PDB file of C-alpha atoms in Angstrom:
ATOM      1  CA  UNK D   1      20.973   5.852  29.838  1.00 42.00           C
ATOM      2  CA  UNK D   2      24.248   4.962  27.968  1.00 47.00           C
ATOM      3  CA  UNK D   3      26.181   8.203  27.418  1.00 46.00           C
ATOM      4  CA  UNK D   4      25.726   9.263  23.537  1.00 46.00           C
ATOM      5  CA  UNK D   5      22.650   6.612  23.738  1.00 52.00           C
ATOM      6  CA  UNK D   6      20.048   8.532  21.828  1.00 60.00           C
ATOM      7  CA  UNK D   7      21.136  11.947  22.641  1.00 66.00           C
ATOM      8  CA  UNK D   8      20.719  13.920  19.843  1.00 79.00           C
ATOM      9  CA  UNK D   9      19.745  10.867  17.703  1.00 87.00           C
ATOM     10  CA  UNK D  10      16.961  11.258  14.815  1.00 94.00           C
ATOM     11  CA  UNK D  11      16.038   7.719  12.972  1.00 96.00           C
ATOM     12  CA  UNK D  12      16.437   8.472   9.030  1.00 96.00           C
ATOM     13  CA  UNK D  13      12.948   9.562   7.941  1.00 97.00           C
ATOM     14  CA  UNK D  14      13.241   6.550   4.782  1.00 96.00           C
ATOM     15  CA  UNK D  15      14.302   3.705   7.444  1.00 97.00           C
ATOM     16  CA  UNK D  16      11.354   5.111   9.722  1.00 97.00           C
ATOM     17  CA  UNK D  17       8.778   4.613   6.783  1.00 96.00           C
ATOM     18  CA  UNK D  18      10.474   1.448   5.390  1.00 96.00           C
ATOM     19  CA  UNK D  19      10.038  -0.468   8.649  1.00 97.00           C
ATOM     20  CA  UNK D  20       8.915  -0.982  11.880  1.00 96.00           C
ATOM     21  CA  UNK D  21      10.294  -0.832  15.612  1.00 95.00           C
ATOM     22  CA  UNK D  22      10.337  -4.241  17.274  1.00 95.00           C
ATOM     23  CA  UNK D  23      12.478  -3.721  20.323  1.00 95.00           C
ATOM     24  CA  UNK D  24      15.600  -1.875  21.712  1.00 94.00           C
ATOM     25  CA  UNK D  25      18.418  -3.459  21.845  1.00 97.00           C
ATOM     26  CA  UNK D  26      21.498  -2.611  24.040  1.00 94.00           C
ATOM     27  CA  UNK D  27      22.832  -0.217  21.337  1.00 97.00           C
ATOM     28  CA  UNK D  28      20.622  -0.669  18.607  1.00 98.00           C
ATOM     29  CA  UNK D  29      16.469  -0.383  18.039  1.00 97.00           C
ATOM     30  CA  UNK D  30      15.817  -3.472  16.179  1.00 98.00           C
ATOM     31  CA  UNK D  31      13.113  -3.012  13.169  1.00 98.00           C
ATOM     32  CA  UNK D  32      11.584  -5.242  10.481  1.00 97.00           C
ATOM     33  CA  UNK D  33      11.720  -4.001   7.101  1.00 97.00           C
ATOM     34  CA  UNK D  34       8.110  -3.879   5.562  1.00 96.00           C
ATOM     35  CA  UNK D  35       8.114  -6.288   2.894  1.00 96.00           C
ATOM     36  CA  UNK D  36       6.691 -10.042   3.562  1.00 95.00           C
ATOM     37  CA  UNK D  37       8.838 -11.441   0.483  1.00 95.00           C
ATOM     38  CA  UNK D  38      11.587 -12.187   3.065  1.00 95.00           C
ATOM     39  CA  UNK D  39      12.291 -12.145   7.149  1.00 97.00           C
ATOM     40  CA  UNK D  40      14.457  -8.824   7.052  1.00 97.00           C
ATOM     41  CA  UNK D  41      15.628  -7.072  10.376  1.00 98.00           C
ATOM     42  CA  UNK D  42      17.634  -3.963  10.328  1.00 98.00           C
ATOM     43  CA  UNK D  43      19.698  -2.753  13.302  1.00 98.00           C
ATOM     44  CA  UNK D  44      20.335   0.685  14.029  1.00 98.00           C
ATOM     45  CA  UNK D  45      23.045   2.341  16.315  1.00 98.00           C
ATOM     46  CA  UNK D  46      21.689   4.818  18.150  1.00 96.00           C
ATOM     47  CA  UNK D  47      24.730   7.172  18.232  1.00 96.00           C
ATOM     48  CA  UNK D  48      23.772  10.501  16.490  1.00 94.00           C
ATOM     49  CA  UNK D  49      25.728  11.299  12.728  1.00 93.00           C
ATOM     50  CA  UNK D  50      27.254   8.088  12.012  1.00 95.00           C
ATOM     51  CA  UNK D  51      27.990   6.621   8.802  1.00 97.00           C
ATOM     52  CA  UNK D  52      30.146   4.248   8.811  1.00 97.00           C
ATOM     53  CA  UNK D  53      31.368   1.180  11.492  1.00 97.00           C
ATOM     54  CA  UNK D  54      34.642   2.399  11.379  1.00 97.00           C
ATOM     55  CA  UNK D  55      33.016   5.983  12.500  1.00 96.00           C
ATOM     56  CA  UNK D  56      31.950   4.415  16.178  1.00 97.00           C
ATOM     57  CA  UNK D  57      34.049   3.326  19.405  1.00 97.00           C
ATOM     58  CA  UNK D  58      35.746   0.308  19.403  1.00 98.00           C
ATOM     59  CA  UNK D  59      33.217  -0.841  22.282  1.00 98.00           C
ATOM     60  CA  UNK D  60      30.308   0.437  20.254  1.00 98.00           C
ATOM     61  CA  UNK D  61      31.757  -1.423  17.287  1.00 98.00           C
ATOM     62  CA  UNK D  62      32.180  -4.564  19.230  1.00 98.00           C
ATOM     63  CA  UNK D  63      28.561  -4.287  20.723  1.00 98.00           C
ATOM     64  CA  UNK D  64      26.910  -3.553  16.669  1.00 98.00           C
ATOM     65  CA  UNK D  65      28.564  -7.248  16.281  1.00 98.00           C
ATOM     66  CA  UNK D  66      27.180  -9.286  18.799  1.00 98.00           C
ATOM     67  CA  UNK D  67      23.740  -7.367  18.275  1.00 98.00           C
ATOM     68  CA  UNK D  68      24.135  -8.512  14.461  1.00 98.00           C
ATOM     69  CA  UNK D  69      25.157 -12.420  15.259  1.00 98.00           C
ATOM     70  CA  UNK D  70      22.412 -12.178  18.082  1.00 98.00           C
ATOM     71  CA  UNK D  71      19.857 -11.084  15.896  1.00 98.00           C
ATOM     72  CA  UNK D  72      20.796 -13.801  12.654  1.00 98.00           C
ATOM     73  CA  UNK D  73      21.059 -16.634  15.101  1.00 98.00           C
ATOM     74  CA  UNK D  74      17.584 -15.484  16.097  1.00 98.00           C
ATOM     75  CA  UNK D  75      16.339 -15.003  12.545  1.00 98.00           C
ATOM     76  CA  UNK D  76      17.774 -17.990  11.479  1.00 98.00           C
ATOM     77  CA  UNK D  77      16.158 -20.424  14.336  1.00 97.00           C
ATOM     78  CA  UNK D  78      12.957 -19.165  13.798  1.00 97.00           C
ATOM     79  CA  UNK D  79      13.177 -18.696   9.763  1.00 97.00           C
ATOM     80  CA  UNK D  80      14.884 -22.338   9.214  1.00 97.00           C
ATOM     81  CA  UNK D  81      16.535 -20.458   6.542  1.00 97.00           C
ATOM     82  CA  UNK D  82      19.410 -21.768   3.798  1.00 96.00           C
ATOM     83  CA  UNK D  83      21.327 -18.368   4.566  1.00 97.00           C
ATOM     84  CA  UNK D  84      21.777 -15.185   6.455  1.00 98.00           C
ATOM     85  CA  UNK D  85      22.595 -12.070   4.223  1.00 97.00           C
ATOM     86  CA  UNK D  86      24.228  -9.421   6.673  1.00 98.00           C
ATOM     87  CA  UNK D  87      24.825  -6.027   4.819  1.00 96.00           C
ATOM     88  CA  UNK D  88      26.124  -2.447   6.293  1.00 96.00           C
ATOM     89  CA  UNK D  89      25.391  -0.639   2.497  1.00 93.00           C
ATOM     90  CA  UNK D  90      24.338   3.224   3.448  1.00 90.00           C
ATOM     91  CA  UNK D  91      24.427   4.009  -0.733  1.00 91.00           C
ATOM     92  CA  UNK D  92      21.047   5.768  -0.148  1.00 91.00           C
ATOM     93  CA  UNK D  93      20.878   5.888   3.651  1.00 95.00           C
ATOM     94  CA  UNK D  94      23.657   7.486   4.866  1.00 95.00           C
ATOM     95  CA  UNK D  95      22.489   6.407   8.653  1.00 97.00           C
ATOM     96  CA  UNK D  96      24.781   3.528   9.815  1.00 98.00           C
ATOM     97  CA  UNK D  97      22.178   0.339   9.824  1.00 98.00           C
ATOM     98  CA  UNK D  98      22.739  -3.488   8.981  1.00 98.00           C
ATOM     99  CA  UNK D  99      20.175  -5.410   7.409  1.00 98.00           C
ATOM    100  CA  UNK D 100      20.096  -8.791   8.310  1.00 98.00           C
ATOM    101  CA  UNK D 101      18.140 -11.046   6.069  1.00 98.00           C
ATOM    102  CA  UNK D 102      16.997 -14.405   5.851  1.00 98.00           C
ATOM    103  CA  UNK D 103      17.284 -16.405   2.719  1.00 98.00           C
ATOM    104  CA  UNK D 104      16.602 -19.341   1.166  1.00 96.00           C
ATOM    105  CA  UNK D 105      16.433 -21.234  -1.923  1.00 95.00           C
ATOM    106  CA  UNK D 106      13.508 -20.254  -4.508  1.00 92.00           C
ATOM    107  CA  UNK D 107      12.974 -17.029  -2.667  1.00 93.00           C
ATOM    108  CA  UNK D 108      11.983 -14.218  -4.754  1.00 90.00           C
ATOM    109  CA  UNK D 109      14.996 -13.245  -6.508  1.00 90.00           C
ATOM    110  CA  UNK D 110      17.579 -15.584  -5.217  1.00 94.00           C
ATOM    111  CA  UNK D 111      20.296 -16.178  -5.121  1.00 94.00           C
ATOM    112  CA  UNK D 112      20.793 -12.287  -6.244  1.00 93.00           C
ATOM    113  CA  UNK D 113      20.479  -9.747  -3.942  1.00 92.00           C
ATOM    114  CA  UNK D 114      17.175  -8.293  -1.874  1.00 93.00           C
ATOM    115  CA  UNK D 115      17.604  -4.997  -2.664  1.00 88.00           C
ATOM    116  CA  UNK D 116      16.244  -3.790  -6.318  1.00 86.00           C
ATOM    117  CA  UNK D 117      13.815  -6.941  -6.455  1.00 89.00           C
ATOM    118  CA  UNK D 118      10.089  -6.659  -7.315  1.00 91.00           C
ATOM    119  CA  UNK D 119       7.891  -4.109  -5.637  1.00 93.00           C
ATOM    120  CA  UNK D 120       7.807  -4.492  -1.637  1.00 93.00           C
ATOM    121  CA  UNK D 121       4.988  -6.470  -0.795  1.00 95.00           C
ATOM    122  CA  UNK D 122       3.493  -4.847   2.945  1.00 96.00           C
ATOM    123  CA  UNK D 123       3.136  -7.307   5.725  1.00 96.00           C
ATOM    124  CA  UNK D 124      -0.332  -6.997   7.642  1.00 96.00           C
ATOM    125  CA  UNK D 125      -0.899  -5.476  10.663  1.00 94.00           C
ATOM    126  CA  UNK D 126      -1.549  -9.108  12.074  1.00 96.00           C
ATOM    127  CA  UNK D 127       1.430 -10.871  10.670  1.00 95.00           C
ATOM    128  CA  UNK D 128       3.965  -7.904  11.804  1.00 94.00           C
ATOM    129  CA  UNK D 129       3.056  -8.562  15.543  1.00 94.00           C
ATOM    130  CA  UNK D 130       3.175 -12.348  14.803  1.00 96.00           C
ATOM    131  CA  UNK D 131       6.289 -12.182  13.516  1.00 95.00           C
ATOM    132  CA  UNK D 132       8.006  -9.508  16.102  1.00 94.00           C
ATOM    133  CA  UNK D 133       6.424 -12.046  18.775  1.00 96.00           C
ATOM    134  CA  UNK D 134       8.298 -14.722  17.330  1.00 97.00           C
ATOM    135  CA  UNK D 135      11.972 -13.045  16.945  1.00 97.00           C
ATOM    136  CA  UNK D 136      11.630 -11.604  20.466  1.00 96.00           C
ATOM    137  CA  UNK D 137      11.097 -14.888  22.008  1.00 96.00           C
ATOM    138  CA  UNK D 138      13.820 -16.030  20.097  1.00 97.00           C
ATOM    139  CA  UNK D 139      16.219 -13.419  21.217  1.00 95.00           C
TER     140      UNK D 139
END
């Protein structure tokens, strides 16, 4: 194991019932957000108490980026997508995490932001290990 990597670190209780794992990155557990209205990955540092990007190592802030353009090259191969929203907000989870979602024209709500829109729609069971199947062979 990485030193810091997961010692001591506890997934935000809101991001663990708001999504689902899909893999483990080298720094970050990759999860899909659990709402079917858009392809929406969130990355999340394991390093225990941090907030902010500024708050990590320069390495561990240089590895968060290439895990982010990794991810929303993926995402945006398999999507065919018109755009990639990438957003660090932490407003209401303090937990550093970066959602990266795929967007297009005529989705719900666009071209305004995800967040706030509608009531979350679930994925099923079915399509969530479709769709992790998919990004992982993309990655």
């Amino acid at each position: 194991m990485l030193p810091g990597l997961k010692a001591g670190f506890t997934l935000d209780a809101r991001l663990e019932a708001d999504s689902e794992q899909l893999m483990w990155l080298g720094l970050c557990e990759l999860r899909l957000m659990n709402d079917r209205r858009w392809p929406w990955l969130v990355l999340v540092p394991q390093r225990p108490g941090v907030e902010e990007i500024h708050d990590m190592t320069p390495l561990d802030q240089t590895m968060l980026t290439f895990e982010t353009n990794m991810v929303a090259q993926a995402l945006k191969r398999v999507t065919g997508c018109t755009k990639i929203n990438t957003g660090a907000l932490g407003n209401i989870v303090r937990q550093l995490h970066v959602h990266v979602v795929a967007r297009s024209e005529g989705d719900p709500g666009w071209p305004g932001p995800v967040w706030g829109h509608g009531m979350r729609e679930p994925y099923q069971r079915s399509d969530i290990r479709r769709f992790a199947q998919t990004i992982k062979a993309a990655l």
